[in-house]
Short mmCIF file of C-alpha atoms in Angstrom, two decimals:
data_model
loop_
_atom_site.label_atom_id
_atom_site.label_comp_id
_atom_site.label_asym_id
_atom_site.label_seq_id
_atom_site.Cartn_x
_atom_site.Cartn_y
_atom_site.Cartn_z
CA UNK A 70 7.65 22.02 22.23
CA UNK A 71 10.88 22.47 20.29
CA UNK A 72 10.34 22.49 16.56
CA UNK A 73 11.02 19.13 14.94
CA UNK A 74 14.45 18.71 13.50
CA UNK A 75 14.96 19.51 9.85
CA UNK A 76 16.50 16.73 7.84
CA UNK A 77 18.35 16.42 4.60
CA UNK A 78 16.27 14.81 1.88
CA UNK A 79 17.85 13.51 -1.32
CA UNK A 80 15.63 12.84 -4.30
CA UNK A 81 16.55 12.27 -7.93
CA UNK A 82 14.23 14.61 -9.84
CA UNK A 83 14.01 14.14 -13.61
CA UNK A 84 17.32 12.29 -13.59
CA UNK A 85 19.15 14.99 -11.63
CA UNK A 86 20.19 14.52 -7.99
CA UNK A 87 18.64 17.11 -5.68
CA UNK A 88 18.81 17.61 -1.94
CA UNK A 89 17.52 20.09 0.61
CA UNK A 90 17.23 20.61 4.33
CA UNK A 91 13.49 20.43 4.99
CA UNK A 92 10.99 20.13 7.80
CA UNK A 93 9.35 16.69 8.05
CA UNK A 94 6.01 18.30 7.13
CA UNK A 95 7.33 19.51 3.76
CA UNK A 96 5.10 18.04 1.10
CA UNK A 97 6.70 16.55 -2.00
CA UNK A 98 4.95 19.14 -4.20
CA UNK A 99 6.48 21.97 -2.16
CA UNK A 100 9.90 20.30 -2.24
CA UNK A 101 9.66 20.14 -6.04
CA UNK A 102 8.41 23.71 -6.43
CA UNK A 103 10.24 25.58 -3.69
CA UNK A 104 13.47 23.66 -3.20
CA UNK A 105 14.12 22.22 -6.66
CA UNK A 106 12.55 25.20 -8.42
CA UNK A 107 10.41 23.23 -10.86
CA UNK A 108 7.03 24.96 -10.91
CA UNK A 109 5.33 22.84 -13.57
CA UNK A 110 3.76 20.69 -10.86
CA UNK A 111 0.65 22.59 -9.80
CA UNK A 112 -0.93 22.44 -6.37
CA UNK A 113 -4.71 22.55 -6.56
CA UNK A 114 -6.85 21.09 -3.80
CA UNK A 115 -3.92 20.17 -1.55
CA UNK A 116 -5.71 17.14 -0.14
CA UNK A 117 -5.32 14.53 -2.84
CA UNK A 118 -8.54 14.97 -4.76
CA UNK A 119 -7.87 17.03 -7.90
CA UNK A 120 -4.79 15.35 -9.39
CA UNK A 121 -3.08 18.58 -10.58
CA UNK A 122 0.04 17.73 -8.55
CA UNK A 123 0.44 14.21 -10.00
CA UNK A 124 4.07 13.15 -10.46
CA UNK A 125 5.76 9.78 -10.84
CA UNK A 126 7.46 8.32 -7.79
CA UNK A 127 9.83 5.47 -8.69
CA UNK A 128 7.89 5.21 -11.95
CA UNK A 129 4.37 5.10 -10.53
CA UNK A 130 1.94 8.01 -10.70
CA UNK A 131 1.20 9.52 -7.30
CA UNK A 132 -0.06 12.72 -5.74
CA UNK A 133 2.75 14.93 -4.54
CA UNK A 134 0.45 16.97 -2.26
CA UNK A 135 -0.31 13.99 -0.01
CA UNK A 136 3.22 12.63 0.10
CA UNK A 137 5.93 14.05 2.35
CA UNK A 138 9.31 14.70 0.74
CA UNK A 139 10.86 12.70 3.59
CA UNK A 140 8.92 9.60 2.48
CA UNK A 141 10.61 9.75 -0.92
CA UNK A 142 14.13 10.29 0.47
CA UNK A 143 16.46 8.16 -1.66
CA UNK A 144 13.86 7.72 -4.41
CA UNK A 145 13.24 9.00 -7.92
CA UNK A 146 10.62 11.48 -9.05
CA UNK A 147 9.57 12.58 -12.52
CA UNK A 148 7.60 15.77 -13.06
CA UNK A 149 5.83 17.25 -16.06
CA UNK A 150 9.13 18.93 -17.03
CA UNK A 151 10.53 15.49 -17.88
CA UNK A 152 8.03 14.86 -20.67
CA UNK A 153 9.29 17.22 -23.41
CA UNK A 154 12.40 15.90 -25.19
CA UNK A 155 14.04 19.36 -25.12
CA UNK A 156 13.29 22.95 -24.21
CA UNK A 157 12.15 23.82 -27.74
CA UNK A 158 10.36 20.61 -28.68
CA UNK A 159 7.08 19.24 -27.35
CA UNK A 160 6.31 15.57 -26.74
CA UNK A 161 3.54 14.00 -28.89
CA UNK A 162 1.28 13.93 -25.80
CA UNK A 163 1.75 17.67 -25.33
CA UNK A 164 1.19 18.36 -29.06
CA UNK A 165 -2.01 16.30 -28.96
CA UNK A 166 -3.37 18.29 -25.99
CA UNK A 167 -2.66 21.48 -27.94
CA UNK A 168 -4.20 20.19 -31.18
CA UNK A 169 -7.36 18.83 -29.53
CA UNK A 170 -7.91 21.76 -27.15
CA UNK A 171 -7.32 19.43 -24.21
CA UNK A 172 -6.85 22.43 -21.95
CA UNK A 173 -8.19 25.90 -21.35
CA UNK A 174 -6.72 27.51 -18.25
CA UNK A 175 -4.03 24.82 -18.08
CA UNK A 176 -3.89 24.46 -14.32
CA UNK A 177 -4.78 20.77 -14.32
CA UNK A 178 -2.71 20.00 -17.42
CA UNK A 179 0.54 18.86 -15.74
CA UNK A 180 -1.37 16.16 -13.90
CA UNK A 181 -3.22 15.09 -17.04
CA UNK A 182 0.03 14.90 -19.05
CA UNK A 183 1.83 12.76 -16.48
CA UNK A 184 -1.19 10.49 -16.05
CA UNK A 185 -1.61 10.13 -19.81
CA UNK A 186 2.08 9.24 -20.16
CA UNK A 187 1.68 6.46 -17.59
CA UNK A 188 -1.48 5.17 -19.29
CA UNK A 189 0.02 5.05 -22.79
CA UNK A 190 3.18 3.31 -21.62
CA UNK A 191 1.07 0.50 -20.23
CA UNK A 192 -1.69 0.51 -22.81
CA UNK A 193 -0.71 2.01 -26.20
CA UNK A 194 -4.24 1.67 -27.62
CA UNK A 195 -6.74 2.41 -24.85
CA UNK A 196 -10.48 2.49 -25.47
CA UNK A 197 -12.43 5.62 -24.55
CA UNK A 198 -13.72 3.81 -21.46
CA UNK A 199 -10.18 2.91 -20.41
CA UNK A 200 -9.03 6.49 -20.96
CA UNK A 201 -11.89 7.92 -18.92
CA UNK A 202 -11.34 5.38 -16.15
CA UNK A 203 -7.59 6.05 -15.95
CA UNK A 204 -8.03 9.83 -15.96
CA UNK A 205 -10.91 9.74 -13.46
CA UNK A 206 -8.62 10.86 -10.63
CA UNK A 207 -7.79 14.10 -12.42
CA UNK A 208 -10.25 16.97 -12.35
CA UNK A 209 -10.55 19.68 -15.00
CA UNK A 210 -13.00 22.51 -14.37
CA UNK A 211 -12.78 24.06 -17.86
CA UNK A 212 -12.96 21.56 -20.69
CA UNK A 213 -15.68 19.07 -19.88
CA UNK A 214 -13.11 16.37 -20.74
CA UNK A 215 -14.12 15.89 -24.40
CA UNK A 216 -11.01 17.63 -25.66
CA UNK A 217 -8.85 15.82 -23.12
CA UNK A 218 -10.12 12.39 -24.14
CA UNK A 219 -9.63 13.26 -27.80
CA UNK A 220 -6.11 14.44 -27.01
CA UNK A 221 -5.25 11.14 -25.35
CA UNK A 222 -6.64 9.23 -28.36
CA UNK A 223 -4.60 11.40 -30.73
CA UNK A 224 -1.46 11.01 -28.63
CA UNK A 225 -1.91 7.24 -28.58
CA UNK A 226 -2.31 7.21 -32.38
CA UNK A 227 0.72 9.45 -32.94
CA UNK A 228 2.90 7.40 -30.63
CA UNK A 229 1.84 4.16 -32.30
CA UNK A 230 2.52 5.61 -35.75
CA UNK A 231 5.90 6.75 -34.56
CA UNK A 232 6.55 3.20 -33.40
CA UNK A 233 7.71 4.06 -29.92
CA UNK B 143 -3.33 24.04 3.95
CA UNK B 144 -0.17 22.53 5.31
CA UNK B 145 0.18 20.08 8.20
CA UNK B 146 1.22 21.19 11.67
CA UNK B 147 4.83 20.32 12.62
CA UNK B 148 5.64 16.79 13.70
CA UNK B 149 8.62 14.56 14.30
CA UNK B 150 9.37 12.07 11.56
CA UNK B 151 10.88 8.66 12.22
CA UNK B 152 11.65 6.09 9.59
CA UNK B 153 11.56 2.63 11.17
CA UNK B 154 13.83 -0.04 9.72
CA UNK B 155 12.30 -3.00 11.56
CA UNK B 156 8.98 -3.92 13.15
CA UNK B 157 10.69 -3.96 16.58
CA UNK B 158 12.00 -0.44 16.02
CA UNK B 159 8.54 0.75 14.96
CA UNK B 160 6.99 -0.67 18.15
CA UNK B 161 9.75 0.88 20.28
CA UNK B 162 9.13 4.26 18.61
CA UNK B 163 5.37 3.93 19.18
CA UNK B 164 6.02 3.35 22.89
CA UNK B 165 8.51 6.24 23.10
CA UNK B 166 6.46 8.76 21.13
CA UNK B 167 3.24 8.14 23.04
CA UNK B 168 -0.41 8.25 22.07
CA UNK B 169 -0.16 11.36 19.88
CA UNK B 170 2.08 9.51 17.41
CA UNK B 171 0.67 7.98 14.24
CA UNK B 172 1.86 5.22 11.96
CA UNK B 173 2.52 6.38 8.39
CA UNK B 174 2.43 3.80 5.59
CA UNK B 175 1.08 5.10 2.26
CA UNK B 176 -0.42 8.24 3.78
CA UNK B 177 -3.32 8.42 1.34
CA UNK B 178 -5.87 8.99 4.12
CA UNK B 179 -3.59 10.32 6.87
CA UNK B 180 -1.85 13.09 4.93
CA UNK B 181 -5.08 14.67 3.57
CA UNK B 182 -6.49 14.80 7.10
CA UNK B 183 -3.21 16.35 8.28
CA UNK B 184 -3.26 18.89 5.43
CA UNK B 185 -6.76 19.86 6.53
CA UNK B 186 -5.49 19.85 10.14
CA UNK B 187 -8.19 17.42 11.18
CA UNK B 188 -5.29 15.31 12.46
CA UNK B 189 -2.30 16.88 14.19
CA UNK B 190 -0.05 14.01 15.29
CA UNK B 191 3.06 14.87 17.30
CA UNK B 192 5.11 12.27 15.47
CA UNK B 193 4.87 10.03 12.43
CA UNK B 194 6.49 6.62 12.34
CA UNK B 195 7.04 5.69 8.72
CA UNK B 196 6.82 1.91 8.32
CA UNK B 197 6.90 1.83 4.50
CA UNK B 198 10.58 0.95 4.43
CA UNK B 199 10.46 -1.99 6.84
CA UNK B 200 11.72 -5.06 5.02
CA UNK B 201 9.33 -7.98 5.23
CA UNK B 202 6.21 -5.91 5.86
CA UNK B 203 5.39 -5.75 2.16
CA UNK B 204 4.59 -8.70 -0.05
CA UNK B 205 2.13 -11.54 -0.47
CA UNK B 206 2.95 -15.08 0.63
CA UNK B 207 1.00 -18.33 0.65
CA UNK B 208 0.75 -19.86 4.10
CA UNK B 209 -1.20 -23.10 4.23
CA UNK B 210 -4.74 -22.40 3.12
CA UNK B 211 -4.42 -18.64 3.25
CA UNK B 212 -2.66 -15.71 1.64
CA UNK B 213 -0.70 -13.48 4.00
CA UNK B 214 -0.64 -9.90 2.74
CA UNK B 215 2.00 -7.75 4.44
CA UNK B 216 0.57 -4.56 5.90
CA UNK B 217 2.58 -2.21 3.69
CA UNK B 218 1.87 -4.03 0.42
CA UNK B 219 0.70 -1.32 -1.97
CA UNK B 220 -2.93 -1.60 -3.03
CA UNK B 221 -1.91 -1.65 -6.69
CA UNK B 222 0.40 -4.62 -6.00
CA UNK B 223 -2.44 -6.54 -4.34
CA UNK B 224 -4.75 -5.68 -7.23
CA UNK B 225 -2.26 -7.04 -9.78
CA UNK B 226 -1.29 -10.17 -7.85
CA UNK B 227 -2.09 -13.45 -9.67
CA UNK B 228 -2.67 -15.44 -6.46
CA UNK B 229 -5.09 -12.83 -5.13
CA UNK B 230 -6.97 -13.07 -8.43
CA UNK B 231 -7.44 -16.82 -7.91
CA UNK B 232 -7.85 -17.17 -4.15
CA UNK B 233 -9.35 -13.83 -3.12
CA UNK B 234 -10.95 -12.36 -6.26
CA UNK B 235 -13.30 -10.21 -4.19
CA UNK B 236 -10.28 -8.36 -2.81
CA UNK B 237 -9.13 -7.47 -6.32
CA UNK B 238 -12.64 -6.43 -7.36
CA UNK B 239 -13.04 -4.23 -4.28
CA UNK B 240 -9.63 -2.60 -4.79
CA UNK B 241 -10.76 -1.31 -8.18
CA UNK B 242 -13.18 0.87 -6.19
CA UNK B 243 -10.48 2.20 -3.85
CA UNK B 244 -9.51 5.71 -4.94
CA UNK B 245 -7.68 6.01 -8.23
CA UNK B 246 -4.50 4.51 -9.66
CA UNK B 247 -2.43 7.38 -8.23
CA UNK B 248 -3.78 6.60 -4.74
CA UNK B 249 -3.45 2.84 -5.03
CA UNK B 250 0.21 3.16 -6.04
CA UNK B 251 0.94 4.68 -2.62
CA UNK B 252 -1.90 3.42 -0.42
CA UNK B 253 -1.31 0.18 1.45
CA UNK B 254 -3.57 -2.79 2.11
CA UNK B 255 -2.94 -2.69 5.84
CA UNK B 256 -3.51 1.06 5.86
CA UNK B 257 -7.05 0.61 4.51
CA UNK B 258 -7.78 -1.82 7.34
CA UNK B 259 -6.15 0.20 10.11
CA UNK B 260 -7.76 3.46 9.01
CA UNK B 261 -11.19 1.79 9.41
CA UNK B 262 -13.30 4.23 7.45
CA UNK B 263 -16.84 2.83 7.74
CA UNK B 264 -17.49 3.65 4.07
CA UNK B 265 -14.27 2.01 2.85
CA UNK B 266 -14.21 -1.16 0.76
CA UNK B 267 -11.42 -3.24 2.28
CA UNK B 268 -12.77 -3.42 5.87
CA UNK B 269 -16.11 -4.83 4.64
CA UNK B 270 -14.35 -7.35 2.41
CA UNK B 271 -12.12 -8.52 5.29
CA UNK B 272 -15.17 -9.15 7.48
CA UNK B 273 -17.04 -10.96 4.68
CA UNK B 274 -14.09 -13.22 3.92
CA UNK B 275 -13.31 -13.93 7.57
CA UNK B 276 -9.80 -12.51 7.38
CA UNK B 277 -7.46 -12.40 10.38
CA UNK B 278 -5.33 -9.39 11.28
CA UNK B 279 -1.86 -9.79 12.75
CA UNK B 280 -0.87 -7.20 15.34
CA UNK B 281 2.47 -6.72 17.07
CA UNK B 282 3.15 -4.60 20.13
CA UNK B 283 5.26 -4.34 23.29
CA UNK B 284 3.16 -7.12 24.87
CA UNK B 285 3.81 -9.48 21.96
CA UNK B 286 2.00 -10.76 18.90
CA UNK B 287 -1.71 -11.43 18.53
CA UNK B 288 -4.20 -12.26 15.84
CA UNK B 289 -7.65 -10.68 15.69
CA UNK B 290 -10.54 -11.87 13.48
CA UNK B 291 -11.81 -9.10 11.20
CA UNK B 292 -15.25 -9.30 12.85
CA UNK B 293 -13.68 -8.17 16.17
CA UNK B 294 -11.12 -5.78 14.65
CA UNK B 295 -13.38 -2.89 13.69
CA UNK B 296 -14.63 -1.09 16.80
CA UNK B 297 -16.14 2.21 15.64
CA UNK B 298 -15.59 5.10 13.22
CA UNK B 299 -11.86 5.13 12.40
CA UNK B 300 -11.25 2.95 15.46
CA UNK B 301 -9.88 -0.58 15.56
CA UNK B 302 -8.70 -2.93 18.28
CA UNK B 303 -5.08 -1.91 17.57
CA UNK B 304 -3.75 -0.26 20.76
CA UNK B 305 -1.80 3.02 20.37
CA UNK B 306 1.51 1.21 20.92
CA UNK B 307 0.71 -1.63 18.52
CA UNK B 308 1.27 -2.11 14.81
CA UNK B 309 -0.74 -3.99 12.19
CA UNK B 310 1.79 -6.19 10.39
CA UNK B 311 -0.25 -8.41 8.06
CA UNK B 312 -3.68 -9.52 6.93
CA UNK B 313 -4.37 -13.22 6.42
CA UNK B 314 -6.96 -13.93 3.75
CA UNK B 315 -8.46 -17.42 3.77
CA UNK B 316 -8.84 -19.03 0.34
CA UNK B 317 -12.52 -18.97 -0.51
CA UNK B 318 -13.71 -20.31 -3.82
CA UNK B 319 -17.44 -20.08 -3.22
CA UNK B 320 -19.80 -17.66 -4.93
CA UNK B 321 -19.11 -14.03 -4.19
CA UNK B 322 -20.03 -10.52 -5.31
CA UNK B 323 -18.97 -6.98 -4.54
CA UNK B 324 -21.42 -4.17 -5.31
CA UNK B 325 -21.12 -0.48 -4.58
CA UNK B 326 -22.81 2.82 -5.27
CA UNK B 327 -20.56 5.88 -5.24
CA UNK B 328 -21.33 9.34 -6.60
CA UNK B 329 -18.23 9.17 -8.76
CA UNK B 330 -15.92 6.23 -9.28
CA UNK B 331 -13.10 6.44 -6.73
CA UNK B 332 -15.20 8.25 -4.13
CA UNK B 333 -16.07 6.56 -0.87
CA UNK B 334 -19.13 4.34 -1.06
CA UNK B 335 -22.54 5.76 -0.33
CA UNK B 336 -23.44 2.13 0.22
CA UNK B 337 -21.75 -1.11 -0.76
CA UNK B 338 -21.92 -4.81 -0.02
CA UNK B 339 -19.40 -7.62 0.09
CA UNK B 340 -21.10 -11.01 -0.27
CA UNK B 341 -19.37 -14.37 0.22
CA UNK B 342 -21.33 -17.63 0.11
CA UNK B 343 -20.77 -21.35 0.52
CA UNK B 344 -23.12 -23.37 -1.67
CA UNK B 345 -23.33 -27.17 -1.94
CA UNK B 346 -23.81 -29.21 -5.10
CA UNK B 347 -27.59 -29.04 -4.77
CA UNK B 348 -27.37 -25.25 -4.70
CA UNK B 349 -28.25 -25.00 -1.02
CA UNK B 350 -26.49 -22.13 0.75
CA UNK B 351 -24.50 -23.43 3.73
CA UNK B 352 -23.00 -20.12 4.77
CA UNK B 353 -23.63 -16.54 3.72
CA UNK B 354 -21.73 -13.42 4.71
CA UNK B 355 -23.35 -10.15 3.68
CA UNK B 356 -21.30 -7.22 4.93
CA UNK B 357 -22.31 -3.65 4.13
CA UNK B 358 -20.25 -0.47 4.10
CA UNK B 359 -21.53 3.06 4.53
CA UNK B 360 -24.51 2.09 6.73
CA UNK B 361 -22.99 1.92 10.24
CA UNK B 362 -19.87 2.99 12.15
CA UNK B 363 -18.24 -0.36 11.31
CA UNK B 364 -18.65 -2.88 8.49
CA UNK B 365 -22.21 -4.10 9.12
CA UNK B 366 -22.97 -7.82 9.00
CA UNK B 367 -26.56 -8.24 7.84
CA UNK B 368 -27.44 -11.05 10.28
CA UNK B 369 -31.17 -11.22 9.64
CA UNK B 370 -30.75 -11.27 5.87
CA UNK B 371 -28.02 -13.90 6.14
CA UNK B 372 -30.40 -16.13 8.09
CA UNK B 373 -33.00 -15.77 5.35
CA UNK B 374 -30.51 -17.04 2.78
CA UNK B 375 -28.80 -19.91 4.67
CA UNK B 376 -30.44 -23.29 4.13
CA UNK B 377 -32.11 -22.23 0.90
CA UNK B 378 -31.43 -21.98 -2.82
CA UNK B 379 -30.81 -18.44 -4.08
CA UNK B 380 -33.75 -17.67 -6.35
CA UNK B 381 -34.98 -14.27 -7.51
CA UNK B 382 -37.76 -14.59 -4.89
CA UNK B 383 -35.29 -15.33 -2.08
CA UNK B 384 -33.04 -12.43 -3.16
CA UNK B 385 -36.08 -10.13 -3.06
CA UNK B 386 -36.93 -11.41 0.40
CA UNK B 387 -33.36 -10.71 1.58
CA UNK B 388 -33.67 -7.23 0.13
CA UNK B 389 -36.84 -6.57 2.11
CA UNK B 390 -35.17 -7.81 5.30
CA UNK B 391 -32.20 -5.50 4.69
CA UNK B 392 -34.45 -2.51 4.14
CA UNK B 393 -36.32 -3.17 7.39
CA UNK B 394 -33.24 -3.86 9.55
CA UNK B 395 -30.51 -1.49 8.34
CA UNK B 396 -30.39 1.90 10.08
CA UNK B 397 -27.96 4.13 8.20
CA UNK B 398 -27.57 7.77 9.12
CA UNK B 399 -28.12 10.71 6.82
CA UNK B 400 -25.30 12.98 5.76
CA UNK B 401 -24.52 15.53 3.07
CA UNK B 402 -23.97 12.75 0.53
CA UNK B 403 -27.19 10.72 0.96
CA UNK B 404 -30.23 10.42 3.20
CA UNK B 405 -30.84 7.49 5.50
CA UNK B 406 -33.88 6.53 3.43
CA UNK B 407 -31.85 6.46 0.21
CA UNK B 408 -29.10 4.41 1.82
CA UNK B 409 -31.60 1.84 3.18
CA UNK B 410 -33.17 1.44 -0.23
CA UNK B 411 -29.81 1.21 -2.00
CA UNK B 412 -28.55 -1.33 0.56
CA UNK B 413 -31.51 -3.61 -0.20
CA UNK B 414 -31.07 -3.27 -3.95
CA UNK B 415 -27.35 -4.00 -3.74
CA UNK B 416 -27.87 -7.10 -1.57
CA UNK B 417 -30.48 -8.48 -3.98
CA UNK B 418 -28.14 -7.80 -6.89
CA UNK B 419 -25.13 -9.30 -5.08
CA UNK B 420 -26.94 -12.53 -4.25
CA UNK B 421 -28.05 -13.03 -7.85
CA UNK B 422 -24.67 -12.11 -9.25
CA UNK B 423 -22.79 -14.33 -6.80
CA UNK B 424 -24.86 -17.41 -7.54
CA UNK B 425 -24.94 -16.70 -11.27
CA UNK B 426 -21.17 -16.67 -11.18
CA UNK B 427 -20.91 -20.05 -9.44
CA UNK B 428 -20.69 -22.14 -12.59
CA UNK B 429 -17.74 -20.13 -13.80
CA UNK B 430 -15.82 -21.35 -10.73
#
């Protein structure tokens, strides 16, 4: 069997047009890491269970390890790198995770940050139950989630106070 | 792990998708949301020679009212079905069941038709489609046909869709009778250890005229609990009747054991869930 034809994929990543010649089997996470060079998106379980690779596809959170880059051809993706307003300033969600010890090893953190961003856009004042439900697709093996939930609460408070 | 190599085709129309299915042969797979297919490919449990991506076909996504039913296009994202106001009114069990399907990040990509076509015996949507008496629309080189949900699911991950055919839509009849959806999963978002979709028709005297009790996780297809249904039909749902139905479930269901739960546990849980579903469904009746 001749190897399947590579194809050019064009995806707007964090507002910047990107393109690459990739095999059809190239996963979106590998496109982002290897072809675009953004390594903030972590690849954990690689079968859609752990949530570390969560990105936003056309605005909606999704798992980049169970999506092929070719499926997103012509679409828009946002990664964890899009959250901070600049290279030397953290977003309130990131500051809250730091302040509340919402991470230890940090491997799962990109997925938690992106998921938290999506939650707080939709629901600026979530209850603890709503936070836990929304984050239930993201697995952390270090923290036991207490710090993470507190971080989301703090981020929600800070963002409300800021009036954004 | 990474998937094995495959050809990728993006179909623009249903006709093109069917033509590609014929051309690519039996080793080709339809790709919609990919939330079940891509994990199995990453683990190399599935190694299709070609994928035919139908997510971009215009007209395959969306929900439309057609007479007394809602027609849900096969590639409608699960999150779109969950948020749809007409689904909430005319097929509330569908919305309730979708809350149990994976997590938000999965439902944003996963499609309604994909859940049906994948036919995981522990999945929520197949059981709900059987309980509601949904019809599935299938298109192929030999034309268009409609299959009732009860005949659609054949075995583990196997439906009556032929390799060169495509599921294009699911028709959900409007049902306003009492209903309940109950499930036990180890963690929310996991596949069900056991679950039940219950849809009833009850007259003004409270007598049950029809009762569909369909269980997931206990057989290789959504399992209609015939004997328990017969116990309920013709009677009022009382705590005693619900307990009787539970006993009938426990003595007729024959689930297998696996790493997640024993057969004995599943039988017990199935009975408990059916009892609970009957009481919840009829308690909900007054709320419309």
